[in-house]
Tab-separated table of C-alpha atoms in Angstrom:
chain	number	residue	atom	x	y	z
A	1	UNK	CA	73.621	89.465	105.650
A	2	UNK	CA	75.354	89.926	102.885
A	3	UNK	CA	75.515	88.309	99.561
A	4	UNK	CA	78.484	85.942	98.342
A	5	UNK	CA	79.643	88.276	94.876
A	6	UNK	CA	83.021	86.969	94.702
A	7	UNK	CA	85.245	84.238	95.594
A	8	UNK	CA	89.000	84.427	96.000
A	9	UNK	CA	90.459	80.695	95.769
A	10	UNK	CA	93.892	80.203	97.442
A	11	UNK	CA	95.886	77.405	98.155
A	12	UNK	CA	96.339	77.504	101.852
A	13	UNK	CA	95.624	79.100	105.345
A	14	UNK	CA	98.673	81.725	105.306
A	15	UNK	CA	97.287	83.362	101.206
A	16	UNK	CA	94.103	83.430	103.542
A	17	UNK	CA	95.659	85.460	106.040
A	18	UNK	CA	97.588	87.375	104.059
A	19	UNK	CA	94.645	88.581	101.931
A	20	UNK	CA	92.665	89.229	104.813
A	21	UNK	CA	95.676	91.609	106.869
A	22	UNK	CA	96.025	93.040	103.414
A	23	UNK	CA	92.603	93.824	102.437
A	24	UNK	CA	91.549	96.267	105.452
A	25	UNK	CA	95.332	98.044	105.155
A	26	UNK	CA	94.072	99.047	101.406
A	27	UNK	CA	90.410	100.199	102.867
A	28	UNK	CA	88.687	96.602	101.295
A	29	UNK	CA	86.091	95.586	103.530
A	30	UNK	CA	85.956	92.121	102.106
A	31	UNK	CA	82.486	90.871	104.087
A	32	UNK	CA	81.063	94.214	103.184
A	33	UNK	CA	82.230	93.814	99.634
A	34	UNK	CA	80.611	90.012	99.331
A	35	UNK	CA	84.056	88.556	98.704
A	36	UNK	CA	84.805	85.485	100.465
A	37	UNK	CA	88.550	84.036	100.301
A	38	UNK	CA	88.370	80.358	100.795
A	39	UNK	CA	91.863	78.041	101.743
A	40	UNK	CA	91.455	75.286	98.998
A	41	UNK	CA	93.925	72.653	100.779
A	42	UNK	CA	96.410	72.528	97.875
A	43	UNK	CA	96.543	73.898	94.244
A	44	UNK	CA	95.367	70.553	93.224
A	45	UNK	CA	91.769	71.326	94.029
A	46	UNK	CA	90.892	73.779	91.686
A	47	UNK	CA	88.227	72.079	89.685
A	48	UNK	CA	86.578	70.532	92.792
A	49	UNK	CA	86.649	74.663	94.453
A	50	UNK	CA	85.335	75.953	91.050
A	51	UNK	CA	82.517	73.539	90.203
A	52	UNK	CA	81.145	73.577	94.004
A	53	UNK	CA	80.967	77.918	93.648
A	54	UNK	CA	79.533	77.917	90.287
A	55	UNK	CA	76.847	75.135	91.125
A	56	UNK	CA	75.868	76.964	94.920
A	57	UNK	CA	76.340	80.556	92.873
A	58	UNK	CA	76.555	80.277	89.551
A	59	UNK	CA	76.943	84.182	89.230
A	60	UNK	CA	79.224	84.271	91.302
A	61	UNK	CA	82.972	85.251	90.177
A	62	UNK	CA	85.338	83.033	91.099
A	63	UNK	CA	89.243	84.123	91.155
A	64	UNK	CA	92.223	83.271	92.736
A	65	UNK	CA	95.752	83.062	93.768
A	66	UNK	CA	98.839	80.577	92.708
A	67	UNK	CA	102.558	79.705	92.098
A	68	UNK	CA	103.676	80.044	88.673
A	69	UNK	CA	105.055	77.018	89.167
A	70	UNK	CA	101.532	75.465	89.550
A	71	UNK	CA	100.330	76.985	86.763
A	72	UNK	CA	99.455	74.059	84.628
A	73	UNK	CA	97.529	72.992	87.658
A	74	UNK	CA	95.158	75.695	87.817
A	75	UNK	CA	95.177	75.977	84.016
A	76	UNK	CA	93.352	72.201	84.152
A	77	UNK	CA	91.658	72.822	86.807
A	78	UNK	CA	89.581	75.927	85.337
A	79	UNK	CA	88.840	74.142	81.945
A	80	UNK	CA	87.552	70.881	84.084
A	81	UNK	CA	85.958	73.415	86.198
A	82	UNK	CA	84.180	74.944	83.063
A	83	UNK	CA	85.805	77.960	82.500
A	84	UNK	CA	87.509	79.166	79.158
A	85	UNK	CA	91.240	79.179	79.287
A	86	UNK	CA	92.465	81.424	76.412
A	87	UNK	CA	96.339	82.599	75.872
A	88	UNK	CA	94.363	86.248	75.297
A	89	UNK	CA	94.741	87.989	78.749
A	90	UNK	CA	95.780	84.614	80.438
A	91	UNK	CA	95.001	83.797	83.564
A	92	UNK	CA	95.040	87.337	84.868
A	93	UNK	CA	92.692	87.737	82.765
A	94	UNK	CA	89.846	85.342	84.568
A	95	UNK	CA	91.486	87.094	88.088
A	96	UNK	CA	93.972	84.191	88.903
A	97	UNK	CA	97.032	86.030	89.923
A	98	UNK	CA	100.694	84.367	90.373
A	99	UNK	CA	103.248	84.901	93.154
A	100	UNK	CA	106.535	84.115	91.161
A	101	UNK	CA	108.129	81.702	93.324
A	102	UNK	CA	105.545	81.377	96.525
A	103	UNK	CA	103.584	83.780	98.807
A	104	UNK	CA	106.322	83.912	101.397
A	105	UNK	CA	108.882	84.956	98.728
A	106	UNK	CA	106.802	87.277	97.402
A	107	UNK	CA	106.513	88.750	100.976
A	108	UNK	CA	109.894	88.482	101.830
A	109	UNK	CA	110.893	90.273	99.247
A	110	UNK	CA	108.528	93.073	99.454
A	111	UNK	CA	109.482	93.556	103.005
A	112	UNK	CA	112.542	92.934	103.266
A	113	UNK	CA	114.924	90.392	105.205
A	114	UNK	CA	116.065	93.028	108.089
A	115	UNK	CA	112.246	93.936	108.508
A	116	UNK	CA	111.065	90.273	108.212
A	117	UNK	CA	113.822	89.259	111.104
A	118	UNK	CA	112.517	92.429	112.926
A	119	UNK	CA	108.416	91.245	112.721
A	120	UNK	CA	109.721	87.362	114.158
A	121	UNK	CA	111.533	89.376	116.673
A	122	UNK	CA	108.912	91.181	117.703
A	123	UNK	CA	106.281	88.264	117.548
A	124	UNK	CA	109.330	86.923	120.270
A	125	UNK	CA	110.490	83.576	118.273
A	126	UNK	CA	113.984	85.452	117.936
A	127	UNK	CA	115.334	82.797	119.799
A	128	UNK	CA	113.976	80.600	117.954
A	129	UNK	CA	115.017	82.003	114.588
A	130	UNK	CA	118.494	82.463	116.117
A	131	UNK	CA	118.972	78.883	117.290
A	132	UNK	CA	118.220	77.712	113.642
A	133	UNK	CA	120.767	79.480	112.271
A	134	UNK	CA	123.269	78.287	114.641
A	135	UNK	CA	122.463	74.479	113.653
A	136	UNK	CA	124.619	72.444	111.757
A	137	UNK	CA	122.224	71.330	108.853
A	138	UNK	CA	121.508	75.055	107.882
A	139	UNK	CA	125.448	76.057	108.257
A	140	UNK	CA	126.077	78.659	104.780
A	141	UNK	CA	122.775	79.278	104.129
A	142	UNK	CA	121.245	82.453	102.968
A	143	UNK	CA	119.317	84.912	105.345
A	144	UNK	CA	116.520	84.338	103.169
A	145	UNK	CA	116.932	80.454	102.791
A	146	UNK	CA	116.796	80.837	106.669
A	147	UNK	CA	113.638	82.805	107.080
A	148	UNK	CA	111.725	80.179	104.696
A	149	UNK	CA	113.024	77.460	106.445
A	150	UNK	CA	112.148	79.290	109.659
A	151	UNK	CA	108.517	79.535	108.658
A	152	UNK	CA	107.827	75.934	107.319
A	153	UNK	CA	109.548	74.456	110.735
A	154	UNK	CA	106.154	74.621	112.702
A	155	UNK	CA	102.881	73.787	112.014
A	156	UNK	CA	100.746	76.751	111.528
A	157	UNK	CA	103.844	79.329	111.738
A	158	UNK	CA	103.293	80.508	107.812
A	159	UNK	CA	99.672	81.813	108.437
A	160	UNK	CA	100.585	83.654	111.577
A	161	UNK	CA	103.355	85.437	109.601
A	162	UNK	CA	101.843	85.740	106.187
A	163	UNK	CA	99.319	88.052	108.366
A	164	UNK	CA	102.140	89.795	110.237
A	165	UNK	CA	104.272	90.395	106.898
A	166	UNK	CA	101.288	92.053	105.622
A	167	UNK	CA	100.291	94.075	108.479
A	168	UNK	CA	104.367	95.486	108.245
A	169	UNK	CA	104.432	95.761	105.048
A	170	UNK	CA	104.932	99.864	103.436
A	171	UNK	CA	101.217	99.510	101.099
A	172	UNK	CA	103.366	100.855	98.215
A	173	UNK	CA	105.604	97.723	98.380
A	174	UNK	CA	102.602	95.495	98.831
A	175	UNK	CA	103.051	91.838	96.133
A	176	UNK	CA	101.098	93.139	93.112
A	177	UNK	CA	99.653	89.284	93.161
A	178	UNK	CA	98.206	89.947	96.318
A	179	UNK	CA	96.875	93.558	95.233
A	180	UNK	CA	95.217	92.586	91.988
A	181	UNK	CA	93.852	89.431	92.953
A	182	UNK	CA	91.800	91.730	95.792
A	183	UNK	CA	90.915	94.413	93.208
A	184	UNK	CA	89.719	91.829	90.763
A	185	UNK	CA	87.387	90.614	93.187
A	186	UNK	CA	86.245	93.645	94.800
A	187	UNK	CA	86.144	95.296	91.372
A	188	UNK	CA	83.568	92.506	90.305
């Protein structure tokens, strides 16, 4: 069995997935490696994720994955969890890595709309996608807008296609977020 060295903190199931159809496409073993990603339920929970890890394993180094928009919630949460926020190296710095807008941006983007469209085609909710574009509500919106809307419109849809994004993806167009946040904790 072997022993917890790292924990990756994200806020929900689909950074979960997407780190772990990520992490064996860039050779990363994470069991092997001792790094355990755990789905905190919401940015929110930072302190409560932090101070249960560093009271089971205190030596145990704890990073993670956010929004920048949620920034000043994982900047409270680490100093009520215990740990020294400084302006020197930021957040990076501790191994807390942003997406700029959200994980599904960050994947969209790296993919690519045509590609993305392509994966949900393949995964055969085409129709689906299709028949959302065609509705009235969603009349002038933006491929993109389209896709994200596509992927929030069913329960459990944006952790079966964070994985597939990341199992498309070219690994030189991989979200640097998503690379360094596995790096810092396999690095560790």
């Amino acid at each position: 069995m072997t022993t917890t060295r790292a924990v990756v903190l994200v806020e929900g199931e689909s950074d979960r997935e997407a780190l772990h159809g990520l992490a064996p496409r860039l050779g990363v073993d994470l069991a092997a490696a001792g790094v355990v990603v755990v789905a905190m339920g919401g940015v929110t929970n930072v302190r409560a994720h932090l101070q249960q890890w560093r009271r089971q394993a205190p030596d145990v180094h704890v990073s993670g994955l956010y929004d920048v928009a949620d920034e000043h919630h994982v900047r409270r949460g680490l100093l009520a969890g215990g740990l020294p926020v400084t302006e020197v190296g930021g957040l990076a710095g501790l191994g807390w890595h942003a997406c700029v807008t959200d994980l599904e941006d960050e994947l969209l983007r790296a993919l690519g709309l045509p590609a993305a469209e392509a994966v949900v085609e393949a995964a055969g909710e085409g129709p689906s996608l299709r028949l959302l574009t065609q509705m009235p509500a969603q009349r002038g919106w933006s491929r993109r807008d389209l896709l994200r809307r596509f992927l929030t419109s069913q329960s459990g849809r944006k952790a079966r296609y964070a994985r597939l994004f990341v199992e498309a993806l070219d690994l030189d167009r991989a979200p640097a977020p998503l690379v360094a946040v596995l790096e810092d904790a396999v690095g560790r």
